[in-house]
Coordinates of N, CA and C in Angstrom, one line a residue:
M78 N 193.0 147.5 188.2 CA 193.8 146.5 187.5 C 194.3 145.4 188.5
S79 N 194.7 145.8 189.6 CA 195.2 144.9 190.6 C 194.1 144.1 191.2
K80 N 192.9 144.6 191.3 CA 191.7 143.9 191.8 C 191.4 142.7 190.9
S81 N 191.4 142.8 189.6 CA 191.1 141.7 188.7 C 192.2 140.6 188.8
K82 N 193.4 141.0 188.9 CA 194.5 140.1 189.0 C 194.3 139.3 190.3
A83 N 193.9 139.9 191.3 CA 193.7 139.3 192.6 C 192.6 138.3 192.5
K84 N 191.5 138.6 191.8 CA 190.4 137.7 191.6 C 190.8 136.5 190.8
V85 N 191.7 136.6 189.8 CA 192.2 135.5 189.0 C 193.0 134.6 189.9
D86 N 193.9 135.1 190.7 CA 194.7 134.4 191.7 C 193.8 133.6 192.6
D87 N 192.7 134.3 193.1 CA 191.8 133.6 194.0 C 191.1 132.4 193.3
L88 N 190.7 132.6 192.1 CA 190.1 131.5 191.3 C 191.0 130.3 191.1
A89 N 192.3 130.6 190.9 CA 193.3 129.6 190.7 C 193.5 128.7 191.9
N90 N 193.3 129.3 193.1 CA 193.5 128.6 194.3 C 192.2 128.2 195.0
L91 N 191.1 128.5 194.4 CA 189.8 128.2 194.9 C 189.6 126.7 195.1
E92 N 189.2 126.3 196.3 CA 188.8 124.9 196.6 C 187.3 124.8 196.7
I93 N 186.8 123.7 196.0 CA 185.4 123.5 196.0 C 185.1 122.0 196.4
G94 N 183.9 121.8 196.9 CA 183.6 120.4 197.3 C 183.1 119.6 196.1
T95 N 182.9 118.3 196.4 CA 182.6 117.3 195.4 C 181.3 117.7 194.7
S96 N 180.2 118.1 195.5 CA 178.9 118.4 194.9 C 179.0 119.7 194.0
E97 N 179.8 120.7 194.5 CA 179.9 121.9 193.7 C 180.7 121.6 192.4
F98 N 181.7 120.8 192.5 CA 182.5 120.4 191.3 C 181.6 119.6 190.3
A99 N 180.8 118.7 190.8 CA 179.9 117.9 190.0 C 178.9 118.9 189.2
K100 N 178.3 119.8 189.9 CA 177.4 120.8 189.3 C 178.1 121.6 188.3
L101 N 179.3 122.0 188.5 CA 180.1 122.8 187.6 C 180.3 122.1 186.3
V102 N 180.6 120.8 186.3 CA 180.8 120.0 185.1 C 179.6 119.3 184.5
G103 N 178.5 119.4 185.3 CA 177.2 118.8 184.8 C 177.2 117.3 185.0
K104 N 177.8 116.8 186.1 CA 177.8 115.4 186.4 C 177.4 115.2 187.8
T105 N 177.3 113.9 188.2 CA 176.9 113.6 189.6 C 178.1 113.6 190.5
P106 N 177.9 113.7 191.8 CA 179.1 113.6 192.8 C 179.7 112.2 192.7
Q107 N 178.9 111.1 192.4 CA 179.4 109.8 192.2 C 180.4 109.7 191.1
W108 N 180.1 110.4 190.0 CA 180.9 110.4 188.8 C 182.3 111.1 189.1
I109 N 182.2 112.2 189.9 CA 183.4 112.9 190.3 C 184.3 112.0 191.2
R110 N 183.6 111.3 192.1 CA 184.4 110.4 193.0 C 185.1 109.2 192.2
Q111 N 184.3 108.7 191.2 CA 184.9 107.7 190.3 C 186.1 108.2 189.5
L112 N 186.0 109.4 189.0 CA 187.1 110.0 188.3 C 188.3 110.2 189.2
T113 N 188.0 110.5 190.5 CA 189.1 110.7 191.5 C 189.8 109.3 191.7
R114 N 189.0 108.2 191.9 CA 189.5 106.9 192.0 C 190.4 106.5 190.8
D115 N 189.9 106.9 189.6 CA 190.6 106.5 188.4 C 191.9 107.4 188.2
G116 N 192.1 108.4 189.0 CA 193.3 109.2 188.9 C 193.2 110.4 188.0
V117 N 192.0 110.6 187.5 CA 191.8 111.7 186.6 C 191.8 113.0 187.3
L118 N 191.1 113.1 188.5 CA 191.0 114.2 189.3 C 191.8 114.0 190.6
T119 N 192.3 115.1 191.2 CA 193.0 115.0 192.5 C 192.4 115.8 193.5
Q120 N 192.3 115.3 194.7 CA 191.8 116.1 195.8 C 192.9 116.8 196.6
C121 N 192.6 118.0 197.1 CA 193.6 118.7 197.9 C 193.2 118.6 199.4
G122 N 192.2 117.9 199.6 CA 191.7 117.6 201.0 C 190.5 116.7 200.9
R123 N 190.0 116.2 202.0 CA 188.9 115.3 202.0 C 187.7 115.9 201.3
G124 N 187.3 115.5 200.1 CA 186.1 116.0 199.5 C 186.3 117.4 198.9
K125 N 187.6 117.8 198.8 CA 187.9 119.2 198.3 C 188.8 119.1 197.0
Y126 N 188.5 119.9 196.1 CA 189.2 119.9 194.8 C 189.7 121.3 194.5
N127 N 190.9 121.4 194.0 CA 191.4 122.7 193.5 C 190.7 122.9 192.2
M128 N 189.8 124.0 192.1 CA 188.9 124.1 191.0 C 189.7 124.3 189.7
A129 N 190.7 125.2 189.6 CA 191.4 125.4 188.3 C 192.1 124.2 187.8
E130 N 192.8 123.5 188.7 CA 193.6 122.4 188.3 C 192.7 121.2 187.8
N131 N 191.6 121.0 188.6 CA 190.8 119.8 188.2 C 189.9 120.1 187.1
I132 N 189.5 121.3 186.8 CA 188.7 121.7 185.6 C 189.6 121.4 184.4
L133 N 190.9 121.7 184.4 CA 191.8 121.4 183.3 C 191.9 119.9 183.1
A134 N 192.1 119.2 184.3 CA 192.2 117.7 184.2 C 190.9 117.1 183.6
Y135 N 189.8 117.6 184.0 CA 188.5 117.1 183.5 C 188.4 117.4 182.0
I136 N 188.7 118.6 181.6 CA 188.6 118.9 180.1 C 189.6 118.0 179.3
E137 N 190.8 117.7 179.8 CA 191.7 116.9 179.2 C 191.1 115.4 179.1
H138 N 190.5 115.0 180.2 CA 189.9 113.7 180.2 C 188.7 113.5 179.2
V139 N 187.8 114.5 179.1 CA 186.7 114.4 178.2 C 187.1 114.6 176.7
S140 N 188.3 115.2 176.5 CA 188.8 115.4 175.1 C 189.6 114.2 174.6
G141 N 189.7 113.2 175.4 CA 190.4 112.0 175.0 C 191.6 111.6 175.8
G142 N 191.9 112.4 176.8 CA 193.0 112.0 177.7 C 194.3 112.6 177.2
K143 N 195.4 112.4 178.0 CA 196.7 112.8 177.7 C 197.3 112.0 176.6
E144 N 198.0 112.7 175.7 CA 198.7 112.0 174.6 C 200.0 111.4 175.2
E145 N 200.0 110.1 175.2 CA 201.2 109.4 175.7 C 201.9 108.7 174.5
I146 N 203.2 108.6 174.5 CA 203.9 107.9 173.4 C 203.6 106.4 173.5
G147 N 203.2 105.9 172.4 CA 202.9 104.5 172.3 C 201.5 104.0 172.8
K148 N 200.8 105.0 173.3 CA 199.4 104.6 173.8 C 198.4 105.4 173.1
P149 N 197.5 104.7 172.4 CA 196.4 105.5 171.7 C 195.4 106.1 172.6
R150 N 194.9 107.3 172.3 CA 193.9 108.0 173.1 C 192.6 107.4 172.7
Y151 N 191.6 107.5 173.6 CA 190.3 107.0 173.4 C 189.7 107.7 172.2
V152 N 189.9 109.0 172.1 CA 189.3 109.8 171.0 C 189.8 109.4 169.7
D153 N 191.1 109.0 169.7 CA 191.7 108.5 168.4 C 191.1 107.2 168.0
A154 N 191.0 106.3 169.0 CA 190.4 105.0 168.7 C 189.0 105.1 168.2
K155 N 188.2 106.0 168.8 CA 186.8 106.2 168.4 C 186.7 106.8 167.0
T156 N 187.6 107.7 166.7 CA 187.7 108.3 165.4 C 188.0 107.3 164.3
E157 N 189.0 106.4 164.6 CA 189.3 105.3 163.7 C 188.1 104.4 163.5
H158 N 187.4 104.1 164.6 CA 186.3 103.2 164.5 C 185.2 103.8 163.6
E159 N 184.9 105.1 163.8 CA 183.9 105.8 163.0 C 184.3 105.8 161.5
I160 N 185.6 105.9 161.2 CA 186.1 105.9 159.8 C 185.8 104.5 159.2
L161 N 186.1 103.5 160.0 CA 185.9 102.1 159.5 C 184.5 101.8 159.3
K162 N 183.6 102.3 160.2 CA 182.1 102.1 160.0 C 181.7 102.8 158.7
K163 N 182.2 104.0 158.4 CA 181.9 104.7 157.2 C 182.3 103.9 156.0
E164 N 183.5 103.4 156.0 CA 184.0 102.6 154.9 C 183.2 101.4 154.6
K165 N 182.8 100.7 155.7 CA 182.0 99.5 155.6 C 180.6 99.8 155.0
T166 N 180.0 101.0 155.4 CA 178.8 101.4 154.9 C 178.9 101.7 153.4
E167 N 180.0 102.3 153.0 CA 180.2 102.7 151.6 C 180.3 101.4 150.7
L168 N 181.0 100.4 151.3 CA 181.2 99.1 150.6 C 179.8 98.4 150.4
Q169 N 179.0 98.4 151.5 CA 177.7 97.8 151.4 C 176.8 98.5 150.4
L170 N 176.9 99.8 150.3 CA 176.1 100.6 149.4 C 176.6 100.3 147.9
Q171 N 177.9 100.1 147.7 CA 178.4 99.8 146.4 C 177.9 98.4 146.0
Q172 N 177.8 97.5 147.0 CA 177.3 96.1 146.7 C 175.8 96.2 146.4
L173 N 175.1 97.0 147.1 CA 173.6 97.1 146.8 C 173.4 97.7 145.4
R174 N 174.3 98.6 144.9 CA 174.1 99.2 143.6 C 174.7 98.3 142.5
G175 N 175.3 97.2 142.9 CA 175.8 96.3 141.9 C 177.2 96.7 141.4
Q176 N 177.9 97.6 142.1 CA 179.2 98.1 141.7 C 180.3 97.3 142.4
L177 N 179.9 96.4 143.3 CA 180.9 95.6 144.1 C 180.3 94.2 144.3
H178 N 181.2 93.2 144.1 CA 180.7 91.8 144.2 C 181.6 91.1 145.1
S179 N 181.1 90.1 145.8 CA 181.9 89.3 146.7 C 182.8 88.4 145.9
T180 N 183.9 88.0 146.5 CA 184.9 87.2 145.9 C 184.2 85.8 145.5
E181 N 183.4 85.3 146.4 CA 182.8 84.0 146.1 C 181.8 84.1 144.9
D182 N 181.1 85.2 144.8 CA 180.2 85.4 143.7 C 180.9 85.5 142.4
V183 N 182.0 86.2 142.4 CA 182.9 86.4 141.2 C 183.4 85.0 140.8
R184 N 183.9 84.2 141.8 CA 184.4 82.9 141.4 C 183.3 82.0 140.8
L185 N 182.1 82.0 141.4 CA 181.1 81.2 140.8 C 180.7 81.6 139.4
V186 N 180.4 82.9 139.2 CA 180.0 83.4 137.9 C 181.1 83.2 136.9
M187 N 182.3 83.6 137.2 CA 183.4 83.5 136.2 C 183.7 82.1 135.9
G188 N 183.6 81.2 136.9 CA 183.9 79.8 136.7 C 182.9 79.2 135.8
D189 N 181.6 79.6 135.9 CA 180.5 79.1 135.0 C 180.8 79.6 133.6
M190 N 181.2 80.9 133.5 CA 181.4 81.4 132.1 C 182.6 80.7 131.5
I191 N 183.7 80.5 132.2 CA 184.9 79.9 131.7 C 184.6 78.4 131.3
L192 N 183.9 77.7 132.1 CA 183.5 76.3 131.8 C 182.6 76.2 130.6
S193 N 181.7 77.2 130.4 CA 180.9 77.2 129.2 C 181.7 77.4 128.0
A194 N 182.6 78.4 128.0 CA 183.5 78.7 126.9 C 184.3 77.5 126.6
K195 N 184.9 76.8 127.6 CA 185.7 75.7 127.4 C 185.0 74.5 126.7
S196 N 183.8 74.3 127.2 CA 183.0 73.2 126.6 C 182.7 73.5 125.1
K197 N 182.3 74.7 124.8 CA 182.1 75.1 123.4 C 183.3 74.9 122.6
L198 N 184.4 75.3 123.1 CA 185.7 75.1 122.3 C 186.1 73.7 122.1
L199 N 185.9 72.9 123.2 CA 186.3 71.4 123.1 C 185.3 70.6 122.1
T200 N 184.1 71.1 122.0 CA 183.2 70.3 121.1 C 183.3 70.8 119.7
L201 N 184.0 71.9 119.5 CA 184.1 72.5 118.1 C 184.7 71.5 117.1
P202 N 185.8 70.8 117.3 CA 186.3 69.9 116.3 C 185.3 68.8 115.8
A203 N 184.6 68.2 116.8 CA 183.7 67.1 116.5 C 182.4 67.7 115.7
R204 N 182.0 68.9 116.1 CA 180.9 69.5 115.5 C 181.1 69.9 114.0
I205 N 182.2 70.5 113.7 CA 182.4 71.0 112.4 C 183.3 70.3 111.5
A206 N 184.0 69.2 112.0 CA 185.0 68.5 111.2 C 184.3 67.9 109.9
G207 N 183.1 67.3 110.1 CA 182.5 66.7 109.0 C 182.0 67.7 107.9
N208 N 181.6 68.9 108.3 CA 181.2 69.9 107.4 C 182.3 70.6 106.6
L209 N 183.5 70.5 107.2 CA 184.6 71.1 106.5 C 185.5 70.2 105.6
E210 N 185.1 69.0 105.6 CA 185.9 68.0 104.8 C 185.8 68.4 103.3
G211 N 187.0 68.5 102.8 CA 187.1 68.9 101.3 C 187.0 70.4 101.1
E212 N 186.9 71.2 102.1 CA 186.8 72.6 101.9 C 188.1 73.2 101.7
S213 N 188.2 74.4 101.2 CA 189.5 75.1 101.0 C 190.0 75.6 102.3
T214 N 191.3 75.9 102.4 CA 191.9 76.3 103.6 C 191.3 77.6 104.1
K215 N 190.9 78.5 103.2 CA 190.3 79.8 103.5 C 189.0 79.6 104.2
T216 N 188.2 78.7 103.6 CA 186.8 78.4 104.2 C 186.9 77.8 105.5
I217 N 187.9 76.8 105.7 CA 188.1 76.2 107.0 C 188.5 77.2 108.0
E218 N 189.4 78.1 107.6 CA 189.9 79.1 108.6 C 188.8 80.1 109.0
Q219 N 188.0 80.5 108.0 CA 186.9 81.4 108.3 C 185.8 80.8 109.2
T220 N 185.5 79.5 108.9 CA 184.5 78.8 109.7 C 185.0 78.6 111.2
L221 N 186.3 78.2 111.3 CA 186.9 78.0 112.6 C 186.9 79.3 113.4
R222 N 187.3 80.4 112.8 CA 187.4 81.7 113.4 C 186.0 82.1 113.9
A223 N 185.0 81.9 113.1 CA 183.6 82.3 113.5 C 183.1 81.4 114.7
E224 N 183.4 80.1 114.6 CA 183.0 79.2 115.7 C 183.8 79.6 117.0
I225 N 185.0 79.9 116.9 CA 185.8 80.2 118.1 C 185.3 81.6 118.7
E226 N 185.1 82.5 117.9 CA 184.5 83.8 118.3 C 183.2 83.6 119.0
D227 N 182.4 82.8 118.5 CA 181.0 82.5 119.0 C 181.2 81.9 120.4
A228 N 182.2 80.9 120.6 CA 182.4 80.3 121.9 C 183.0 81.3 122.9
L229 N 183.7 82.2 122.4 CA 184.3 83.2 123.4 C 183.4 84.3 123.8
T230 N 182.3 84.5 123.1 CA 181.3 85.6 123.4 C 180.7 85.3 124.8
V231 N 180.7 84.0 125.3 CA 180.3 83.7 126.6 C 181.0 84.5 127.6
L232 N 182.3 84.7 127.4 CA 183.2 85.4 128.3 C 183.0 86.9 128.3
V233 N 182.4 87.4 127.2 CA 182.2 88.9 127.1 C 180.9 89.3 127.7
D234 N 179.9 88.4 127.7 CA 178.5 88.7 128.2 C 178.5 88.9 129.7
Y235 N 179.1 90.0 130.2 CA 179.0 90.3 131.6 C 177.8 91.2 131.9
S236 N 177.2 90.9 133.0 CA 176.1 91.7 133.5 C 176.1 91.6 135.0
P237 N 176.0 92.8 135.7 CA 175.9 92.8 137.1 C 174.8 91.9 137.7
Q238 N 173.7 91.7 136.9 CA 172.6 90.9 137.3 C 173.1 89.4 137.5
M239 N 174.1 89.0 136.8 CA 174.6 87.6 136.9 C 175.1 87.4 138.3
F240 N 175.7 88.4 138.9 CA 176.2 88.2 140.3 C 175.1 88.3 141.3
V241 N 174.1 89.1 141.0 CA 172.9 89.2 141.9 C 172.2 87.9 142.0
K242 N 172.0 87.2 140.9 CA 171.3 85.9 140.8 C 172.2 84.9 141.6
E243 N 173.5 84.9 141.4 CA 174.3 83.9 142.1 C 174.3 84.2 143.6
S244 N 174.3 85.4 144.1 CA 174.4 85.7 145.5 C 173.0 85.4 146.2
S245 N 171.9 85.4 145.5 CA 170.6 85.2 146.1 C 170.3 83.7 146.2
E246 N 171.0 82.9 145.5 CA 170.7 81.4 145.6 C 171.2 80.8 146.8

């Protein structure tokens, strides 16, 4: 039992060179030197690293760095970026399926529909006034109602294809 504890203590204090450390983490010696310059790893002598301390520092570095108050970690920023890319892709897919339309397309199509209904409603008096002269109030009311309903059907006739045609022009 005391031999294994002694081995653990030896590993905790083991010093290794730059090349050995690079092999241990699967990187090049240049990479290890760069991490040392960046302050991620610390040397205990020229070209020597405390193995246990620096392995922990390297693991912390590759997992996104230390969590500091007010400073986002790289891994957090990367995760947020991936979430935004996923949302963007979902929106593009909805647009391809005709379930989502751009604001400009909606403005164009709805503007056309409203203008069409408006013009039908504004021409209504001139179109039917002569035909209703001398008619009963009930007949005038029924005729006006039918004409107004006809003019408003333009606003009801929605089709996703209307937006596809507008956006492809």
